[in-house]
Each structure stands twice: as C-alpha cells, then as structure tokens.
PDB file of C-alpha atoms in Angstrom:
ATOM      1  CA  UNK A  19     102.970 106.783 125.421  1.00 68.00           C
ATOM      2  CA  UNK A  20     101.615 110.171 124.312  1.00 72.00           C
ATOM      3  CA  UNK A  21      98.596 111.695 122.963  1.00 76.00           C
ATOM      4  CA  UNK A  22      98.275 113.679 119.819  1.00 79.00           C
ATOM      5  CA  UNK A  23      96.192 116.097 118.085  1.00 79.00           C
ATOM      6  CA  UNK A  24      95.317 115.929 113.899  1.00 79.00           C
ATOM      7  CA  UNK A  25      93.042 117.771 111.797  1.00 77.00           C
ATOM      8  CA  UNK A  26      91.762 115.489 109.090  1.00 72.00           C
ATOM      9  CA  UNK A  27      89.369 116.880 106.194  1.00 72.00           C
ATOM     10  CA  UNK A  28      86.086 115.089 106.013  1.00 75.00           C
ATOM     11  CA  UNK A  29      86.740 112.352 103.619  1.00 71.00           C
ATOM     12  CA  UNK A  30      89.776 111.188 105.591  1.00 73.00           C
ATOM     13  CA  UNK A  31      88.438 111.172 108.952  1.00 81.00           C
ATOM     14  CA  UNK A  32      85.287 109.300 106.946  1.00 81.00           C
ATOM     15  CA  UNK A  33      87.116 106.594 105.829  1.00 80.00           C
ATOM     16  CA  UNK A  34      89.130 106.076 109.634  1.00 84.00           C
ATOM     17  CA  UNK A  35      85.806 105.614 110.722  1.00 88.00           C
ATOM     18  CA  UNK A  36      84.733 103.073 107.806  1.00 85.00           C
ATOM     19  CA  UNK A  37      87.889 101.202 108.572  1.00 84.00           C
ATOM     20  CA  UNK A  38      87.627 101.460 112.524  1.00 85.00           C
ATOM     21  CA  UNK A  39      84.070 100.179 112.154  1.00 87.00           C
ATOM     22  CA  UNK A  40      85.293  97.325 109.825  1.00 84.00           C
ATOM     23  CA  UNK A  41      87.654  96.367 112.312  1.00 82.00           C
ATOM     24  CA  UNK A  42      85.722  96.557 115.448  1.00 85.00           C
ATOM     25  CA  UNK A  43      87.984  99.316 117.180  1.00 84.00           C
ATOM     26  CA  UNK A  44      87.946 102.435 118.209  1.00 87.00           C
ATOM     27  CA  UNK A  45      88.665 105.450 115.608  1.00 87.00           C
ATOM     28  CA  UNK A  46      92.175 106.180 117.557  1.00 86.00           C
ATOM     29  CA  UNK A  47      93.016 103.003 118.047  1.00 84.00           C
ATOM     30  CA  UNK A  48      93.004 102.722 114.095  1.00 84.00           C
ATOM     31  CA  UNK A  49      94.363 106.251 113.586  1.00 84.00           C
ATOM     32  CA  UNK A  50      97.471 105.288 115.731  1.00 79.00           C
ATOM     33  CA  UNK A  51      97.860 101.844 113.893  1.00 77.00           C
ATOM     34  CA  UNK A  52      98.423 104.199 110.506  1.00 75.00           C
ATOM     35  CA  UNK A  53     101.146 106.656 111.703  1.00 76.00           C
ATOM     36  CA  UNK A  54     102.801 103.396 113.194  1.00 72.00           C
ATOM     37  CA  UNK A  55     102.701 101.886 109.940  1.00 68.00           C
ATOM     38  CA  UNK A  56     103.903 104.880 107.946  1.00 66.00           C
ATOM     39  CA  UNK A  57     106.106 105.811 110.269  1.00 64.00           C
ATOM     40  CA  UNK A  58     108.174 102.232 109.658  1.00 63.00           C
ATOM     41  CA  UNK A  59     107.329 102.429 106.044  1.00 56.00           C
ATOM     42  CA  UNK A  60     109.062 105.832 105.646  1.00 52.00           C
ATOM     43  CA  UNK A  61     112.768 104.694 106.179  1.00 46.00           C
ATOM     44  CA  UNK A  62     114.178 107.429 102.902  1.00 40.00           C
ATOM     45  CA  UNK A  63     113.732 110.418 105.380  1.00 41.00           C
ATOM     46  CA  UNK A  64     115.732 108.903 108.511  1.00 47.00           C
ATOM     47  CA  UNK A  65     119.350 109.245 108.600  1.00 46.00           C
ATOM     48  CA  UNK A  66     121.395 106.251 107.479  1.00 49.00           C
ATOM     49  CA  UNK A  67     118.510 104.510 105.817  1.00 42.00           C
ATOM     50  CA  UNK A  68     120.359 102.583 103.395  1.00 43.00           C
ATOM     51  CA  UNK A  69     121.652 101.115 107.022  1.00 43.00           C
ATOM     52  CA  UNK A  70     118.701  99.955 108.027  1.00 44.00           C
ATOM     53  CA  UNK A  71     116.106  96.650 107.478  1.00 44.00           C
ATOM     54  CA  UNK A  72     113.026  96.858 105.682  1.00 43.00           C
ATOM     55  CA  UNK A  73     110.065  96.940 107.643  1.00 42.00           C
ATOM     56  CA  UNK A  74     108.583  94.092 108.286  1.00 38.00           C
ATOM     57  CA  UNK A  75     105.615  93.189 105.649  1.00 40.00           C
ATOM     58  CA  UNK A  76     108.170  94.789 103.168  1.00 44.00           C
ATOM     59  CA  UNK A  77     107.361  92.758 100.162  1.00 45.00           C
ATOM     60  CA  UNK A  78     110.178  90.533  99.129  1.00 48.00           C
ATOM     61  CA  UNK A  79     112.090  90.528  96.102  1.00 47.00           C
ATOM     62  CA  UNK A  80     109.243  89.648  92.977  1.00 48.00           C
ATOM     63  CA  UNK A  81     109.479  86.341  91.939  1.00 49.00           C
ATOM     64  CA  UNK A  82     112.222  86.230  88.988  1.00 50.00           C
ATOM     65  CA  UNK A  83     109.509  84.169  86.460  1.00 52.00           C
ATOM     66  CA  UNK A  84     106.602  86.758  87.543  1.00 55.00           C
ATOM     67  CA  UNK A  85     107.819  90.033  88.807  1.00 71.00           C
ATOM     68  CA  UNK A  86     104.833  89.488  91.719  1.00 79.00           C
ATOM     69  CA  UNK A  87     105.786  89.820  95.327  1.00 86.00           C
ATOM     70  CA  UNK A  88     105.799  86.188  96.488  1.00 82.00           C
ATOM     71  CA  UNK A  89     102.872  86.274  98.716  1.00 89.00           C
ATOM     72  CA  UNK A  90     100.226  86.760  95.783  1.00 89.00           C
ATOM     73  CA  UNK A  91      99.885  83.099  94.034  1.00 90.00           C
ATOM     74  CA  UNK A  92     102.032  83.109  91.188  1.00 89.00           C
ATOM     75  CA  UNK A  93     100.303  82.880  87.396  1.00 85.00           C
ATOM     76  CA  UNK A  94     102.115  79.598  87.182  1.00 83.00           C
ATOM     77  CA  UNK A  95     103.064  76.795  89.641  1.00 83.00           C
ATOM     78  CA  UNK A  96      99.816  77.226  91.382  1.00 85.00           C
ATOM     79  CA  UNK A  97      99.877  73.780  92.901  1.00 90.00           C
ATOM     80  CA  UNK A  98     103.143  74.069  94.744  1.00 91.00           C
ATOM     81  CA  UNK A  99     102.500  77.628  95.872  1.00 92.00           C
ATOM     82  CA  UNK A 100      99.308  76.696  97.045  1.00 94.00           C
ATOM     83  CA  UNK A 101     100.571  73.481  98.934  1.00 94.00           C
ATOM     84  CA  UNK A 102     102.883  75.639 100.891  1.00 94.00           C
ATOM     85  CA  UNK A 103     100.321  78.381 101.347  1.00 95.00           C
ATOM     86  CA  UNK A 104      98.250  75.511 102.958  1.00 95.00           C
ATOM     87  CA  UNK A 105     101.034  74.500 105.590  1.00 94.00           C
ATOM     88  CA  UNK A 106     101.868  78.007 106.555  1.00 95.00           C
ATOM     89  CA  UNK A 107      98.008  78.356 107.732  1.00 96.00           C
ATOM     90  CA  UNK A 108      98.594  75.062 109.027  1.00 95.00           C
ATOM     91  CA  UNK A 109     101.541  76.245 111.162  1.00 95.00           C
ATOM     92  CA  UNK A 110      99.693  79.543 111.763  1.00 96.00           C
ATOM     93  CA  UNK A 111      96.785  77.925 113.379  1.00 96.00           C
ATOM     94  CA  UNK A 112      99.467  75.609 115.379  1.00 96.00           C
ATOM     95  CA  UNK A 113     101.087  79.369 116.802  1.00 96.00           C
ATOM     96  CA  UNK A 114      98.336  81.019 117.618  1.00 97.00           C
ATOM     97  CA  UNK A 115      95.326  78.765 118.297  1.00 96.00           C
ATOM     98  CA  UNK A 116      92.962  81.780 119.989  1.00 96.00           C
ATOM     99  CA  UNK A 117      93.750  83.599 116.635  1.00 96.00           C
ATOM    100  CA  UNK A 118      92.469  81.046 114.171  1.00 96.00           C
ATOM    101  CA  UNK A 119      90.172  79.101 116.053  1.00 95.00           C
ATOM    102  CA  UNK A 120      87.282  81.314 113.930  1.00 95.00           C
ATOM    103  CA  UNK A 121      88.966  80.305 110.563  1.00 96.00           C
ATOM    104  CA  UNK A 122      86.262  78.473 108.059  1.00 95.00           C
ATOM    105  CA  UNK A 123      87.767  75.305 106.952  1.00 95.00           C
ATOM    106  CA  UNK A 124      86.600  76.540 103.088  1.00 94.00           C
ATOM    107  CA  UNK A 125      89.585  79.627 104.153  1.00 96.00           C
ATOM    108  CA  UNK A 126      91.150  79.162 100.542  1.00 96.00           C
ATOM    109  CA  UNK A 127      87.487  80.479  98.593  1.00 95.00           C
ATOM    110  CA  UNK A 128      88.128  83.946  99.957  1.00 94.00           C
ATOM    111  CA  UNK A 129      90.868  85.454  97.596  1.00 94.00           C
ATOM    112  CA  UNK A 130      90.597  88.779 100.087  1.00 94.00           C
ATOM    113  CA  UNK A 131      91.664  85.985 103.187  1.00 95.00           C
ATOM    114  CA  UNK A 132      94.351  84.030 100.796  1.00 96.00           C
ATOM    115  CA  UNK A 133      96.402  86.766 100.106  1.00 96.00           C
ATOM    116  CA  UNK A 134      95.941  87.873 103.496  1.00 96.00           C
ATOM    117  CA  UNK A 135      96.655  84.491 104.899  1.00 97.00           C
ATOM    118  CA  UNK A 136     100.054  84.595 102.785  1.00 96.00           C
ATOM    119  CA  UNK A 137     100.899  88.279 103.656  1.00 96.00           C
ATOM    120  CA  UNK A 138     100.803  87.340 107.401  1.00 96.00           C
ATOM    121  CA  UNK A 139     102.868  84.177 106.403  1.00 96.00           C
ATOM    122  CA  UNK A 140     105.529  86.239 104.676  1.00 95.00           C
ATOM    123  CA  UNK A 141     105.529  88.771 107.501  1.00 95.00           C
ATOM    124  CA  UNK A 142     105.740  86.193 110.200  1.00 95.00           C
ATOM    125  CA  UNK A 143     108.802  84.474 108.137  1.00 93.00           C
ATOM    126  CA  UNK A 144     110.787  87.880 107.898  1.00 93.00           C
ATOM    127  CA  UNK A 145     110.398  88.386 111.685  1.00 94.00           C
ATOM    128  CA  UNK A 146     111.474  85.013 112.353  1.00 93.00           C
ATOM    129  CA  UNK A 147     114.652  85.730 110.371  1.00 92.00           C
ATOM    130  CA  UNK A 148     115.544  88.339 112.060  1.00 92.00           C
ATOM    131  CA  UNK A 149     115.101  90.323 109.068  1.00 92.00           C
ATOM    132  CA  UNK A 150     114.398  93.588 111.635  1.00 87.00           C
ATOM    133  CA  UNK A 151     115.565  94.666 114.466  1.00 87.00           C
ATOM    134  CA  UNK A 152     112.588  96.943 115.203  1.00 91.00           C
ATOM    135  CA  UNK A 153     110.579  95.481 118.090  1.00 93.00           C
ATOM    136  CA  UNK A 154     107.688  97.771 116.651  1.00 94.00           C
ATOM    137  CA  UNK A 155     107.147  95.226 113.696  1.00 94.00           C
ATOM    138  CA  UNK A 156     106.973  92.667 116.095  1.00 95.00           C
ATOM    139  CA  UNK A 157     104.143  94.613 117.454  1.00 95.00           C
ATOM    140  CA  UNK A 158     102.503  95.479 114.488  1.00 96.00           C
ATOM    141  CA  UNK A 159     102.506  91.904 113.217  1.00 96.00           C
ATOM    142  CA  UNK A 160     100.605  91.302 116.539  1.00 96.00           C
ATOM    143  CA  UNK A 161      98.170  94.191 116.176  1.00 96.00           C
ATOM    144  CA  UNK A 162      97.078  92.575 112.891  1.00 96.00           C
ATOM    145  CA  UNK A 163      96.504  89.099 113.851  1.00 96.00           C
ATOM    146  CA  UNK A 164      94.035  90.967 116.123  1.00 96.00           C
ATOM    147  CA  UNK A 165      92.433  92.544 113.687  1.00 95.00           C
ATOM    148  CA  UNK A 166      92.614  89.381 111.796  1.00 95.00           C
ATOM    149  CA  UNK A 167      91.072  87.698 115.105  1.00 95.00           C
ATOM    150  CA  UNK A 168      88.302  90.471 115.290  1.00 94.00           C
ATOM    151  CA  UNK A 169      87.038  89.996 111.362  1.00 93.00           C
ATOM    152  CA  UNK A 170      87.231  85.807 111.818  1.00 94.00           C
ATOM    153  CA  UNK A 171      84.915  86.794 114.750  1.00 92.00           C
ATOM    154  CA  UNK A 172      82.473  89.295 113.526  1.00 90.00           C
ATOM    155  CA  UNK A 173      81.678  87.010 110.129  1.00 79.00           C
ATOM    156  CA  UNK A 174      81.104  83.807 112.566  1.00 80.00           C
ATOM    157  CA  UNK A 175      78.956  81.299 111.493  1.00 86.00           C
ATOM    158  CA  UNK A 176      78.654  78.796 113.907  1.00 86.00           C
ATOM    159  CA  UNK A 177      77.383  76.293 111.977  1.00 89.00           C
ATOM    160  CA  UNK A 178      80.249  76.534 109.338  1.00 91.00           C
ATOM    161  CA  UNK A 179      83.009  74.162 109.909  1.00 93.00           C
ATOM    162  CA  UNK A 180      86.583  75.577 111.156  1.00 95.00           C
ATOM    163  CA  UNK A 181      89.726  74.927 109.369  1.00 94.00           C
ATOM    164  CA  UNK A 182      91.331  71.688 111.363  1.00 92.00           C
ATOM    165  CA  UNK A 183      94.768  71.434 109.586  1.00 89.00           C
ATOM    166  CA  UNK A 184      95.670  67.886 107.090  1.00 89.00           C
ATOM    167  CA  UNK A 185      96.405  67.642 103.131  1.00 91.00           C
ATOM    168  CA  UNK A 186      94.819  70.878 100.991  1.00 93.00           C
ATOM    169  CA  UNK A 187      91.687  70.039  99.504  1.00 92.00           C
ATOM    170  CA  UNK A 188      92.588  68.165  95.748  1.00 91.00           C
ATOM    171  CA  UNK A 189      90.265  70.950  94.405  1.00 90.00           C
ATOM    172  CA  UNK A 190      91.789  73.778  95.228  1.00 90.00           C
ATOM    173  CA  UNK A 191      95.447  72.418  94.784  1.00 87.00           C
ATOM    174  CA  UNK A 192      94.957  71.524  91.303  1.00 83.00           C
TER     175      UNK A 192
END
C-alpha cells in the first residue's frame, strides 16, 4: 500500500468531508474508496478493454419492457420485483448477519435503502457469477456493506423492530 498526495479545490474537498462525515470514516479513508472506484469504472483507457469484465456494480443490461437497470423497481410488475427484492434481503441478512442485524423490519419505506438494498443484491449476484475477475470488486463490495453497516448503526433506534426475514408485507407487495 502507498500514500498519495492531491490538491482538491474547496468545494471538492467540502463535499469528501460531507460524505466522510455521513459515513462515519475518516476523510482518506473515503478519498481512497473514490479513486478505487473510478479507477475500476474507467476500463476505455486500459489496454485491451473490450477484453475485460465490467466492474462489478456495472448496471446490467436495462430491462427490455423499461429501459431501467434492473435493480430500480420496474414501472410495471411491481409485485414480482418486489417479492424477489424481499428474498434477496432475506438471503442478505442470512450472509452477513453482523451487517444487517441494524436493519428496521419497515426496510422497504426507505426508497434511498430499497434501491440500495437491490444495488447490493445485483452486485453481490455479478460477483457470485464470476462476472469479474478483479479481486478489488470483491473488496469494494465489502467496503460498502461497511458503510452500509455504519449508516444501519448511526440511525439506530432501539426500540424499532429489526427486519427478521418471512413473506413481504401484503402492503408493500401489492
């Protein structure tokens, strides 16, 4: 591992500090999580990248009915997208217990935690496929669920109940 040096105007080193806060992290910690990212988003300037795997978190194709990446709920079919949205938290949870163990059981309110919910989902289902070969995502995918972990915590109630699992509320579904 090394140590860098960058020179960021005020607004930009502003906002690193509104997100580290946000995340409960140090301001390099967070800096170093964006050139990770953008370094394994920026695949057109490396040699051979028409070789290589998207990185992982790469949005799939868009649904053919909706042109929408397949992580945000769809205009239509709500029920069944939802349904499987609910058993991929479910499995979630089941994966990483330490993770969720903060997560409200009214999870599926929060449109900001749905579509993150589903992101992570998505993500986690590419790197089980194999669908890179970059350890880094791996890593990445990791470093979110912390942040993920660290947000769950921060916004604890602990008199609100936590998210157990079973069928998707009827409400919600329908």
């Amino acid at each position: 591992m090394s140590r860098i040096a960058i020179t960021l105007d005020e607004h930009a080193l502003a906002e690193l500090t509104r997100r580290a806060q946000a995340n409960s992290e140090p301001i390099a910690r967070t800096a170093a999580r964006f050139v990770r990212d953008g370094l394994l988003s920026t695949q057109a300037t490396q040699p051979n990248a028409s070789e290589l795997t998207p990185p992982a978190g790469a949005a799939p194709p868009p649904s053919e009915s909706t042109g929408r990446p397949g992580w945000l709920e769809p205009t239509d079919n709500h029920e069944t997208w939802r349904r499987e949205l609910w058993a991929a938290v479910s499995a979630l949870t089941e994966r990483y217990p330490q993770v969720f163990s903060q997560l409200t059981a009214d999870w599926y309110t929060s449109r900001q935690l749905v579509e993150s919910l589903a992101a992570l989902n998505t993500w986690r289902s590419q790197l089980d496929a194999g669908q890179t070969t970059d350890p880094r995502a791996e890593l990445l995918f990791h470093d979110r669920l912390e942040i993920l972990e660290r947000q769950l915590t921060h916004n604890n109630d602990p008199t609100t109940a936590r998210f157990t699992g079973g069928p998707p509320p009827s409400e919600w579904v329908t």
